[in-house]
Amino acid sequence: MTVTPHHCISILSKCKNLRTLTQIHASLIKSGADTDPFFAGKLLLHGAVAISDGLRYAHRLFLSFPDPDVFMFNTLVRGFSESDSPRNSILTYIEMRKRALAPPDSFSFAFVIKAAANLRCLKIGFQTHCQALTHGLDTHLFVAVTLISMYGECGSVEFARKVFGELPQPNVVAWNAVVTACFRGVDVVGARRIFEAMPVKNLTSWNVMLAGYTKAGELESAKRVFREMLVKDDVSWSTMIVGFAHNGRFDEAFMCFRELQRLEMKPNEVSLTGVLSACSQAGAFAFGKAIHGFIVKSGFSWIVSVNNALIDVYSKCGNVAMARLVFDSMREKTSIVSWASMIAGLAMYGHGKEAIELFDDMIEFGVRPDGISFISLLYACSHAGLIEEGEEWFRKMTTVYDIEPAIEHYGCMVDLYGRAGKLQKAYDFICRMPTPQNAIIWRTLLGACSIHGNIELAEKVKQRLSELDPNNSGDHVLLSNVYAVAGKWKDVAAIRRSMAEQKMKKSPGWSLVEVDKTMYSFVAGEKRNEIRVEAYEKLNEIIPRLRIEAGYVPEGANALHDIQEEEKEDQVTKHSEKLALAFGMARLPKETTIRIVKNLRICRDCHTVMKLTSKVYGVEIVVRDRSRFHSFKNGSCTCRDYW
Ligand code: ZN
Ligand code: ZN
């Protein structure tokens, strides 16, 4: 059967990938129509714009034409403008001008301006604006809208408003663009005024307001707009969910998602990953699991980003087996994010050997490791005490994979040595670093000195830290912990005094616990409320029982991390993770694992209480603190008292 060129073009609209495109191209060559500008132009457009992996092919196709026309040039300028190499778009445009074909049209300008916006290059954007002006196209609606967006993207709100102001009859797209530009330039008031002045608003106008407010962290305004909206689409919903999740308002993210389900609307990929990100940040295991069920039932399980988010939820909720189940069931494992999330999950749980094995599998699978996956790997080595493995991978990173170690990788190595008590080695390692040292690196070592009680080195490190970051209260606390462990109470008091004099504020400790798919939070030093009273009542029953049945003696020394003044037993009992534990014990059925998320590192005393509670009451407790998981069962913890 002979295939006519017209037939080829008609199947083009159904072509979704490069493979099919090359087949269509082959048929065109056979019929001899491949040099016809009409057919070639269609093929070029589809490769450059419609499919995701066809741009390079389109470029080669373009180069094979002796004299491409303006349409072909524009197609390529457009394709490159939205690719990850927008610079090529500008180079193609310059080539077009050099060849002195027909003058550039509105499309040429709009695409080049878009490339400038994606490059965040105001200079190129400005020059193109001037050229459009000389061709009388600067107030052409299509060009003007991209100009407004470009100026917004480059942080030049003033110019964006000026271009808008010169439009005789702006359409709704132009109005939306100028509102977006204002938000980009953090001119929230300006954005609202323009929005209110709009003669006609479409759904996008409302969504632009939602996105702007949530990005600016003005969630109350976003909620007001959301309520006022008569029609909402999936973008409106996902914007709210992601906005809540990003701003740490997890409960509201959950509520919003529940409402979406209640209305029987189909959530999009962004809503799903947004609500899952809230779950993983809050450690909301039960809610995350419920969403997992929904995802499977509604047929979303093929979406790679949704699976990656699920792996993250289970990892961060301390259920590494479920994370693995999701990972293993993924049909497509080509995304490095899937591997890196799984490796990070194993690492956080202290499964160092498994993390390294999976890293090997990844390389075998043909996925090239990136800098982030190396952070997870080195973290795994340090938390499992695998020093030699860590050193070897750190070396291989540059010699085999050609990845320049970033400050985070150096930090992992310092942590690796520090945890193992090789403090001098860590110190020497920092001194030999080729990149400039930062406060975080020294702070990691100071933390290690605190755990291993090395006062001499701690003082030396503190000196370096004071030079880099003199006003950090955390460092003072760490040093005072070193003194406290060694029983040097005078020095502790001196540090406390100097902190008080410099009026440093410590970030308050908080803990979250999930009961009936709701997150309950306990913040250090907050006022009495019903939840706190309930927790205290239960705690007053737990602590005496631990004393009698397990010989618990409260510790003062290392408990300094989130209390203000002298370390009294009374204050140690007020630590938020103890309250979260007590509340979980009071509310949850006995066989349920109590899952707690804590923003700071768990202190030694709370750690002891968790261990003893797991034994005396026969419950399982999982605590995610700032750096890792602790899984308590039968009186011991998976961290082997080493964190
Ligand atoms: Zn504590
Ligand atoms: Zn532990």
PDB file of N, CA, C and O in Angstrom, residues 225-290:
ATOM      1  N   VAL A 225      -9.889  34.244  48.546  1.00  0.00           N
ATOM      2  CA  VAL A 225     -10.097  34.171  47.098  1.00  0.00           C
ATOM      3  C   VAL A 225     -10.742  32.833  46.728  1.00  0.00           C
ATOM      4  O   VAL A 225     -11.690  32.779  45.950  1.00  0.00           O
ATOM      5  N   PHE A 226     -10.234  31.762  47.325  1.00  0.00           N
ATOM      6  CA  PHE A 226     -10.733  30.416  47.035  1.00  0.00           C
ATOM      7  C   PHE A 226     -12.228  30.312  47.353  1.00  0.00           C
ATOM      8  O   PHE A 226     -12.996  29.710  46.621  1.00  0.00           O
ATOM      9  N   ARG A 227     -12.620  30.919  48.482  1.00  0.00           N
ATOM     10  CA  ARG A 227     -14.039  30.907  48.870  1.00  0.00           C
ATOM     11  C   ARG A 227     -14.899  31.698  47.900  1.00  0.00           C
ATOM     12  O   ARG A 227     -16.021  31.325  47.591  1.00  0.00           O
ATOM     13  N   GLU A 228     -14.329  32.822  47.412  1.00  0.00           N
ATOM     14  CA  GLU A 228     -15.105  33.689  46.513  1.00  0.00           C
ATOM     15  C   GLU A 228     -15.299  33.079  45.126  1.00  0.00           C
ATOM     16  O   GLU A 228     -16.177  33.495  44.388  1.00  0.00           O
ATOM     17  N   MET A 229     -14.446  32.119  44.772  1.00  0.00           N
ATOM     18  CA  MET A 229     -14.502  31.561  43.419  1.00  0.00           C
ATOM     19  C   MET A 229     -15.775  30.750  43.213  1.00  0.00           C
ATOM     20  O   MET A 229     -16.072  29.866  44.003  1.00  0.00           O
ATOM     21  N   LEU A 230     -16.491  31.076  42.134  1.00  0.00           N
ATOM     22  CA  LEU A 230     -17.725  30.353  41.857  1.00  0.00           C
ATOM     23  C   LEU A 230     -17.427  29.041  41.142  1.00  0.00           C
ATOM     24  O   LEU A 230     -18.085  28.046  41.342  1.00  0.00           O
ATOM     25  N   VAL A 231     -16.408  29.086  40.277  1.00  0.00           N
ATOM     26  CA  VAL A 231     -15.996  27.879  39.566  1.00  0.00           C
ATOM     27  C   VAL A 231     -14.544  27.597  39.933  1.00  0.00           C
ATOM     28  O   VAL A 231     -13.733  28.514  39.977  1.00  0.00           O
ATOM     29  N   LYS A 232     -14.244  26.346  40.237  1.00  0.00           N
ATOM     30  CA  LYS A 232     -12.868  25.957  40.542  1.00  0.00           C
ATOM     31  C   LYS A 232     -12.492  24.786  39.655  1.00  0.00           C
ATOM     32  O   LYS A 232     -13.314  23.902  39.435  1.00  0.00           O
ATOM     33  N   ASP A 233     -11.256  24.775  39.173  1.00  0.00           N
ATOM     34  CA  ASP A 233     -10.809  23.599  38.424  1.00  0.00           C
ATOM     35  C   ASP A 233      -9.716  22.882  39.214  1.00  0.00           C
ATOM     36  O   ASP A 233      -9.410  23.265  40.346  1.00  0.00           O
ATOM     37  N   ASP A 234      -9.147  21.845  38.601  1.00  0.00           N
ATOM     38  CA  ASP A 234      -8.149  21.068  39.357  1.00  0.00           C
ATOM     39  C   ASP A 234      -6.915  21.897  39.688  1.00  0.00           C
ATOM     40  O   ASP A 234      -6.242  21.646  40.680  1.00  0.00           O
ATOM     41  N   VAL A 235      -6.634  22.921  38.868  1.00  0.00           N
ATOM     42  CA  VAL A 235      -5.492  23.796  39.170  1.00  0.00           C
ATOM     43  C   VAL A 235      -5.756  24.575  40.462  1.00  0.00           C
ATOM     44  O   VAL A 235      -4.874  24.708  41.315  1.00  0.00           O
ATOM     45  N   SER A 236      -6.988  25.077  40.627  1.00  0.00           N
ATOM     46  CA  SER A 236      -7.314  25.826  41.847  1.00  0.00           C
ATOM     47  C   SER A 236      -7.091  24.955  43.073  1.00  0.00           C
ATOM     48  O   SER A 236      -6.487  25.382  44.059  1.00  0.00           O
ATOM     49  N   TRP A 237      -7.595  23.739  43.012  1.00  0.00           N
ATOM     50  CA  TRP A 237      -7.465  22.832  44.155  1.00  0.00           C
ATOM     51  C   TRP A 237      -6.011  22.493  44.442  1.00  0.00           C
ATOM     52  O   TRP A 237      -5.563  22.559  45.586  1.00  0.00           O
ATOM     53  N   SER A 238      -5.277  22.157  43.377  1.00  0.00           N
ATOM     54  CA  SER A 238      -3.889  21.745  43.619  1.00  0.00           C
ATOM     55  C   SER A 238      -3.065  22.926  44.131  1.00  0.00           C
ATOM     56  O   SER A 238      -2.184  22.745  44.969  1.00  0.00           O
ATOM     57  N   THR A 239      -3.379  24.134  43.678  1.00  0.00           N
ATOM     58  CA  THR A 239      -2.642  25.300  44.166  1.00  0.00           C
ATOM     59  C   THR A 239      -2.822  25.461  45.672  1.00  0.00           C
ATOM     60  O   THR A 239      -1.864  25.721  46.403  1.00  0.00           O
ATOM     61  N   MET A 240      -4.060  25.276  46.133  1.00  0.00           N
ATOM     62  CA  MET A 240      -4.322  25.407  47.573  1.00  0.00           C
ATOM     63  C   MET A 240      -3.615  24.304  48.360  1.00  0.00           C
ATOM     64  O   MET A 240      -2.985  24.568  49.384  1.00  0.00           O
ATOM     65  N   ILE A 241      -3.715  23.079  47.870  1.00  0.00           N
ATOM     66  CA  ILE A 241      -3.106  21.951  48.600  1.00  0.00           C
ATOM     67  C   ILE A 241      -1.593  22.127  48.707  1.00  0.00           C
ATOM     68  O   ILE A 241      -1.016  22.023  49.790  1.00  0.00           O
ATOM     69  N   VAL A 242      -0.966  22.449  47.566  1.00  0.00           N
ATOM     70  CA  VAL A 242       0.488  22.640  47.580  1.00  0.00           C
ATOM     71  C   VAL A 242       0.854  23.852  48.448  1.00  0.00           C
ATOM     72  O   VAL A 242       1.828  23.818  49.203  1.00  0.00           O
ATOM     73  N   GLY A 243       0.035  24.904  48.365  1.00  0.00           N
ATOM     74  CA  GLY A 243       0.286  26.098  49.175  1.00  0.00           C
ATOM     75  C   GLY A 243       0.286  25.777  50.663  1.00  0.00           C
ATOM     76  O   GLY A 243       1.194  26.190  51.394  1.00  0.00           O
ATOM     77  N   PHE A 244      -0.714  25.033  51.107  1.00  0.00           N
ATOM     78  CA  PHE A 244      -0.768  24.633  52.525  1.00  0.00           C
ATOM     79  C   PHE A 244       0.447  23.779  52.885  1.00  0.00           C
ATOM     80  O   PHE A 244       1.085  23.987  53.917  1.00  0.00           O
ATOM     81  N   ALA A 245       0.756  22.806  52.024  1.00  0.00           N
ATOM     82  CA  ALA A 245       1.869  21.896  52.326  1.00  0.00           C
ATOM     83  C   ALA A 245       3.188  22.659  52.430  1.00  0.00           C
ATOM     84  O   ALA A 245       3.964  22.441  53.349  1.00  0.00           O
ATOM     85  N   HIS A 246       3.428  23.593  51.501  1.00  0.00           N
ATOM     86  CA  HIS A 246       4.685  24.348  51.508  1.00  0.00           C
ATOM     87  C   HIS A 246       4.815  25.258  52.716  1.00  0.00           C
ATOM     88  O   HIS A 246       5.914  25.572  53.141  1.00  0.00           O
ATOM     89  N   ASN A 247       3.674  25.713  53.214  1.00  0.00           N
ATOM     90  CA  ASN A 247       3.741  26.643  54.333  1.00  0.00           C
ATOM     91  C   ASN A 247       3.578  25.941  55.683  1.00  0.00           C
ATOM     92  O   ASN A 247       3.297  26.582  56.692  1.00  0.00           O
ATOM     93  N   GLY A 248       3.730  24.621  55.659  1.00  0.00           N
ATOM     94  CA  GLY A 248       3.711  23.870  56.911  1.00  0.00           C
ATOM     95  C   GLY A 248       2.335  23.741  57.541  1.00  0.00           C
ATOM     96  O   GLY A 248       2.221  23.404  58.708  1.00  0.00           O
ATOM     97  N   ARG A 249       1.256  24.035  56.767  1.00  0.00           N
ATOM     98  CA  ARG A 249      -0.088  23.906  57.342  1.00  0.00           C
ATOM     99  C   ARG A 249      -0.705  22.599  56.858  1.00  0.00           C
ATOM    100  O   ARG A 249      -1.604  22.567  56.016  1.00  0.00           O
ATOM    101  N   PHE A 250      -0.164  21.511  57.444  1.00  0.00           N
ATOM    102  CA  PHE A 250      -0.472  20.179  56.938  1.00  0.00           C
ATOM    103  C   PHE A 250      -1.938  19.809  57.106  1.00  0.00           C
ATOM    104  O   PHE A 250      -2.544  19.238  56.224  1.00  0.00           O
ATOM    105  N   ASP A 251      -2.490  20.160  58.273  1.00  0.00           N
ATOM    106  CA  ASP A 251      -3.878  19.803  58.520  1.00  0.00           C
ATOM    107  C   ASP A 251      -4.810  20.401  57.475  1.00  0.00           C
ATOM    108  O   ASP A 251      -5.745  19.756  57.012  1.00  0.00           O
ATOM    109  N   GLU A 252      -4.524  21.651  57.105  1.00  0.00           N
ATOM    110  CA  GLU A 252      -5.373  22.297  56.110  1.00  0.00           C
ATOM    111  C   GLU A 252      -5.187  21.671  54.726  1.00  0.00           C
ATOM    112  O   GLU A 252      -6.128  21.586  53.942  1.00  0.00           O
ATOM    113  N   ALA A 253      -3.946  21.233  54.449  1.00  0.00           N
ATOM    114  CA  ALA A 253      -3.705  20.517  53.188  1.00  0.00           C
ATOM    115  C   ALA A 253      -4.553  19.247  53.146  1.00  0.00           C
ATOM    116  O   ALA A 253      -5.191  18.936  52.139  1.00  0.00           O
ATOM    117  N   PHE A 254      -4.595  18.536  54.277  1.00  0.00           N
ATOM    118  CA  PHE A 254      -5.393  17.303  54.341  1.00  0.00           C
ATOM    119  C   PHE A 254      -6.876  17.614  54.173  1.00  0.00           C
ATOM    120  O   PHE A 254      -7.589  16.933  53.437  1.00  0.00           O
ATOM    121  N   MET A 255      -7.322  18.658  54.866  1.00  0.00           N
ATOM    122  CA  MET A 255      -8.744  19.018  54.806  1.00  0.00           C
ATOM    123  C   MET A 255      -9.151  19.352  53.382  1.00  0.00           C
ATOM    124  O   MET A 255     -10.203  18.941  52.901  1.00  0.00           O
ATOM    125  N   CYS A 256      -8.285  20.103  52.713  1.00  0.00           N
ATOM    126  CA  CYS A 256      -8.548  20.520  51.339  1.00  0.00           C
ATOM    127  C   CYS A 256      -8.649  19.291  50.431  1.00  0.00           C
ATOM    128  O   CYS A 256      -9.542  19.203  49.582  1.00  0.00           O
ATOM    129  N   PHE A 257      -7.753  18.339  50.638  1.00  0.00           N
ATOM    130  CA  PHE A 257      -7.776  17.138  49.810  1.00  0.00           C
ATOM    131  C   PHE A 257      -9.033  16.310  50.074  1.00  0.00           C
ATOM    132  O   PHE A 257      -9.657  15.787  49.159  1.00  0.00           O
ATOM    133  N   ARG A 258      -9.419  16.233  51.347  1.00  0.00           N
ATOM    134  CA  ARG A 258     -10.641  15.488  51.695  1.00  0.00           C
ATOM    135  C   ARG A 258     -11.865  16.111  51.020  1.00  0.00           C
ATOM    136  O   ARG A 258     -12.727  15.411  50.499  1.00  0.00           O
ATOM    137  N   GLU A 259     -11.887  17.444  51.032  1.00  0.00           N
ATOM    138  CA  GLU A 259     -12.994  18.171  50.419  1.00  0.00           C
ATOM    139  C   GLU A 259     -13.052  17.866  48.914  1.00  0.00           C
ATOM    140  O   GLU A 259     -14.130  17.632  48.368  1.00  0.00           O
ATOM    141  N   LEU A 260     -11.888  17.856  48.302  1.00  0.00           N
ATOM    142  CA  LEU A 260     -11.778  17.534  46.877  1.00  0.00           C
ATOM    143  C   LEU A 260     -12.351  16.144  46.592  1.00  0.00           C
ATOM    144  O   LEU A 260     -13.098  15.938  45.632  1.00  0.00           O
ATOM    145  N   GLN A 261     -12.027  15.200  47.483  1.00  0.00           N
ATOM    146  CA  GLN A 261     -12.546  13.840  47.308  1.00  0.00           C
ATOM    147  C   GLN A 261     -14.048  13.788  47.532  1.00  0.00           C
ATOM    148  O   GLN A 261     -14.768  13.113  46.828  1.00  0.00           O
ATOM    149  N   ARG A 262     -14.491  14.559  48.550  1.00  0.00           N
ATOM    150  CA  ARG A 262     -15.909  14.563  48.889  1.00  0.00           C
ATOM    151  C   ARG A 262     -16.742  15.055  47.707  1.00  0.00           C
ATOM    152  O   ARG A 262     -17.826  14.567  47.435  1.00  0.00           O
ATOM    153  N   LEU A 263     -16.216  16.043  46.983  1.00  0.00           N
ATOM    154  CA  LEU A 263     -16.925  16.591  45.831  1.00  0.00           C
ATOM    155  C   LEU A 263     -16.801  15.686  44.609  1.00  0.00           C
ATOM    156  O   LEU A 263     -17.271  16.021  43.527  1.00  0.00           O
ATOM    157  N   GLU A 264     -16.089  14.556  44.813  1.00  0.00           N
ATOM    158  CA  GLU A 264     -15.876  13.588  43.739  1.00  0.00           C
ATOM    159  C   GLU A 264     -15.227  14.196  42.513  1.00  0.00           C
ATOM    160  O   GLU A 264     -15.549  13.861  41.378  1.00  0.00           O
ATOM    161  N   MET A 265     -14.303  15.140  42.778  1.00  0.00           N
ATOM    162  CA  MET A 265     -13.524  15.695  41.670  1.00  0.00           C
ATOM    163  C   MET A 265     -12.274  14.855  41.514  1.00  0.00           C
ATOM    164  O   MET A 265     -11.787  14.282  42.477  1.00  0.00           O
ATOM    165  N   LYS A 266     -11.775  14.808  40.289  1.00  0.00           N
ATOM    166  CA  LYS A 266     -10.581  14.009  40.026  1.00  0.00           C
ATOM    167  C   LYS A 266      -9.349  14.841  40.382  1.00  0.00           C
ATOM    168  O   LYS A 266      -9.113  15.883  39.773  1.00  0.00           O
ATOM    169  N   PRO A 267      -8.578  14.442  41.373  1.00  0.00           N
ATOM    170  CA  PRO A 267      -7.379  15.217  41.687  1.00  0.00           C
ATOM    171  C   PRO A 267      -6.337  15.049  40.586  1.00  0.00           C
ATOM    172  O   PRO A 267      -6.285  14.000  39.957  1.00  0.00           O
ATOM    173  N   ASN A 268      -5.542  16.074  40.337  1.00  0.00           N
ATOM    174  CA  ASN A 268      -4.469  15.921  39.349  1.00  0.00           C
ATOM    175  C   ASN A 268      -3.176  15.507  40.046  1.00  0.00           C
ATOM    176  O   ASN A 268      -3.108  15.389  41.267  1.00  0.00           O
ATOM    177  N   GLU A 269      -2.140  15.331  39.229  1.00  0.00           N
ATOM    178  CA  GLU A 269      -0.845  14.877  39.731  1.00  0.00           C
ATOM    179  C   GLU A 269      -0.295  15.827  40.804  1.00  0.00           C
ATOM    180  O   GLU A 269       0.257  15.393  41.813  1.00  0.00           O
ATOM    181  N   VAL A 270      -0.495  17.120  40.582  1.00  0.00           N
ATOM    182  CA  VAL A 270       0.055  18.118  41.506  1.00  0.00           C
ATOM    183  C   VAL A 270      -0.635  18.028  42.871  1.00  0.00           C
ATOM    184  O   VAL A 270       0.013  18.110  43.917  1.00  0.00           O
ATOM    185  N   SER A 271      -1.977  17.851  42.866  1.00  0.00           N
ATOM    186  CA  SER A 271      -2.701  17.701  44.134  1.00  0.00           C
ATOM    187  C   SER A 271      -2.195  16.484  44.892  1.00  0.00           C
ATOM    188  O   SER A 271      -1.982  16.538  46.099  1.00  0.00           O
ATOM    189  N   LEU A 272      -2.033  15.386  44.159  1.00  0.00           N
ATOM    190  CA  LEU A 272      -1.610  14.139  44.805  1.00  0.00           C
ATOM    191  C   LEU A 272      -0.219  14.269  45.412  1.00  0.00           C
ATOM    192  O   LEU A 272      -0.005  13.951  46.577  1.00  0.00           O
ATOM    193  N   THR A 273       0.728  14.777  44.624  1.00  0.00           N
ATOM    194  CA  THR A 273       2.082  14.894  45.168  1.00  0.00           C
ATOM    195  C   THR A 273       2.109  15.946  46.276  1.00  0.00           C
ATOM    196  O   THR A 273       2.859  15.810  47.234  1.00  0.00           O
ATOM    197  N   GLY A 274       1.263  16.969  46.149  1.00  0.00           N
ATOM    198  CA  GLY A 274       1.208  18.015  47.180  1.00  0.00           C
ATOM    199  C   GLY A 274       0.732  17.466  48.513  1.00  0.00           C
ATOM    200  O   GLY A 274       1.359  17.704  49.552  1.00  0.00           O
ATOM    201  N   VAL A 275      -0.360  16.707  48.496  1.00  0.00           N
ATOM    202  CA  VAL A 275      -0.903  16.193  49.757  1.00  0.00           C
ATOM    203  C   VAL A 275       0.039  15.122  50.321  1.00  0.00           C
ATOM    204  O   VAL A 275       0.231  15.026  51.540  1.00  0.00           O
ATOM    205  N   LEU A 276       0.691  14.376  49.446  1.00  0.00           N
ATOM    206  CA  LEU A 276       1.648  13.381  49.932  1.00  0.00           C
ATOM    207  C   LEU A 276       2.870  14.056  50.560  1.00  0.00           C
ATOM    208  O   LEU A 276       3.420  13.570  51.554  1.00  0.00           O
ATOM    209  N   SER A 277       3.257  15.191  50.008  1.00  0.00           N
ATOM    210  CA  SER A 277       4.384  15.909  50.613  1.00  0.00           C
ATOM    211  C   SER A 277       4.013  16.407  52.014  1.00  0.00           C
ATOM    212  O   SER A 277       4.842  16.379  52.932  1.00  0.00           O
ATOM    213  N   ALA A 278       2.751  16.818  52.184  1.00  0.00           N
ATOM    214  CA  ALA A 278       2.292  17.206  53.524  1.00  0.00           C
ATOM    215  C   ALA A 278       2.354  16.005  54.470  1.00  0.00           C
ATOM    216  O   ALA A 278       2.785  16.121  55.616  1.00  0.00           O
ATOM    217  N   CYS A 279       1.940  14.835  53.967  1.00  0.00           N
ATOM    218  CA  CYS A 279       1.986  13.619  54.787  1.00  0.00           C
ATOM    219  C   CYS A 279       3.406  13.320  55.231  1.00  0.00           C
ATOM    220  O   CYS A 279       3.647  13.006  56.392  1.00  0.00           O
ATOM    221  N   SER A 280       4.356  13.406  54.302  1.00  0.00           N
ATOM    222  CA  SER A 280       5.715  13.013  54.677  1.00  0.00           C
ATOM    223  C   SER A 280       6.324  14.040  55.620  1.00  0.00           C
ATOM    224  O   SER A 280       7.027  13.673  56.554  1.00  0.00           O
ATOM    225  N   GLN A 281       6.030  15.317  55.417  1.00  0.00           N
ATOM    226  CA  GLN A 281       6.575  16.323  56.328  1.00  0.00           C
ATOM    227  C   GLN A 281       6.007  16.167  57.735  1.00  0.00           C
ATOM    228  O   GLN A 281       6.699  16.367  58.722  1.00  0.00           O
ATOM    229  N   ALA A 282       4.712  15.832  57.794  1.00  0.00           N
ATOM    230  CA  ALA A 282       4.064  15.740  59.103  1.00  0.00           C
ATOM    231  C   ALA A 282       4.176  14.342  59.705  1.00  0.00           C
ATOM    232  O   ALA A 282       3.778  14.122  60.829  1.00  0.00           O
ATOM    233  N   GLY A 283       4.697  13.394  58.935  1.00  0.00           N
ATOM    234  CA  GLY A 283       4.768  12.029  59.415  1.00  0.00           C
ATOM    235  C   GLY A 283       3.393  11.390  59.564  1.00  0.00           C
ATOM    236  O   GLY A 283       3.166  10.569  60.439  1.00  0.00           O
ATOM    237  N   ALA A 284       2.459  11.799  58.692  1.00  0.00           N
ATOM    238  CA  ALA A 284       1.081  11.306  58.798  1.00  0.00           C
ATOM    239  C   ALA A 284       0.955   9.963  58.095  1.00  0.00           C
ATOM    240  O   ALA A 284       0.602   9.891  56.920  1.00  0.00           O
ATOM    241  N   PHE A 285       1.248   8.911  58.827  1.00  0.00           N
ATOM    242  CA  PHE A 285       1.293   7.578  58.241  1.00  0.00           C
ATOM    243  C   PHE A 285      -0.080   7.080  57.815  1.00  0.00           C
ATOM    244  O   PHE A 285      -0.281   6.672  56.675  1.00  0.00           O
ATOM    245  N   ALA A 286      -1.050   7.158  58.731  1.00  0.00           N
ATOM    246  CA  ALA A 286      -2.373   6.594  58.444  1.00  0.00           C
ATOM    247  C   ALA A 286      -3.036   7.322  57.270  1.00  0.00           C
ATOM    248  O   ALA A 286      -3.607   6.689  56.379  1.00  0.00           O
ATOM    249  N   PHE A 287      -2.925   8.645  57.272  1.00  0.00           N
ATOM    250  CA  PHE A 287      -3.539   9.412  56.183  1.00  0.00           C
ATOM    251  C   PHE A 287      -2.837   9.108  54.854  1.00  0.00           C
ATOM    252  O   PHE A 287      -3.483   8.940  53.823  1.00  0.00           O
ATOM    253  N   GLY A 288      -1.497   9.014  54.922  1.00  0.00           N
ATOM    254  CA  GLY A 288      -0.728   8.674  53.724  1.00  0.00           C
ATOM    255  C   GLY A 288      -1.140   7.330  53.164  1.00  0.00           C
ATOM    256  O   GLY A 288      -1.290   7.166  51.957  1.00  0.00           O
ATOM    257  N   LYS A 289      -1.358   6.377  54.056  1.00  0.00           N
ATOM    258  CA  LYS A 289      -1.751   5.040  53.635  1.00  0.00           C
ATOM    259  C   LYS A 289      -3.138   5.066  52.981  1.00  0.00           C
ATOM    260  O   LYS A 289      -3.371   4.388  51.979  1.00  0.00           O
ATOM    261  N   ALA A 290      -4.029   5.869  53.561  1.00  0.00           N
ATOM    262  CA  ALA A 290      -5.372   5.992  52.988  1.00  0.00           C
ATOM    263  C   ALA A 290      -5.287   6.569  51.576  1.00  0.00           C
ATOM    264  O   ALA A 290      -5.988   6.112  50.662  1.00  0.00           O
TER     265      ALA A 290
END
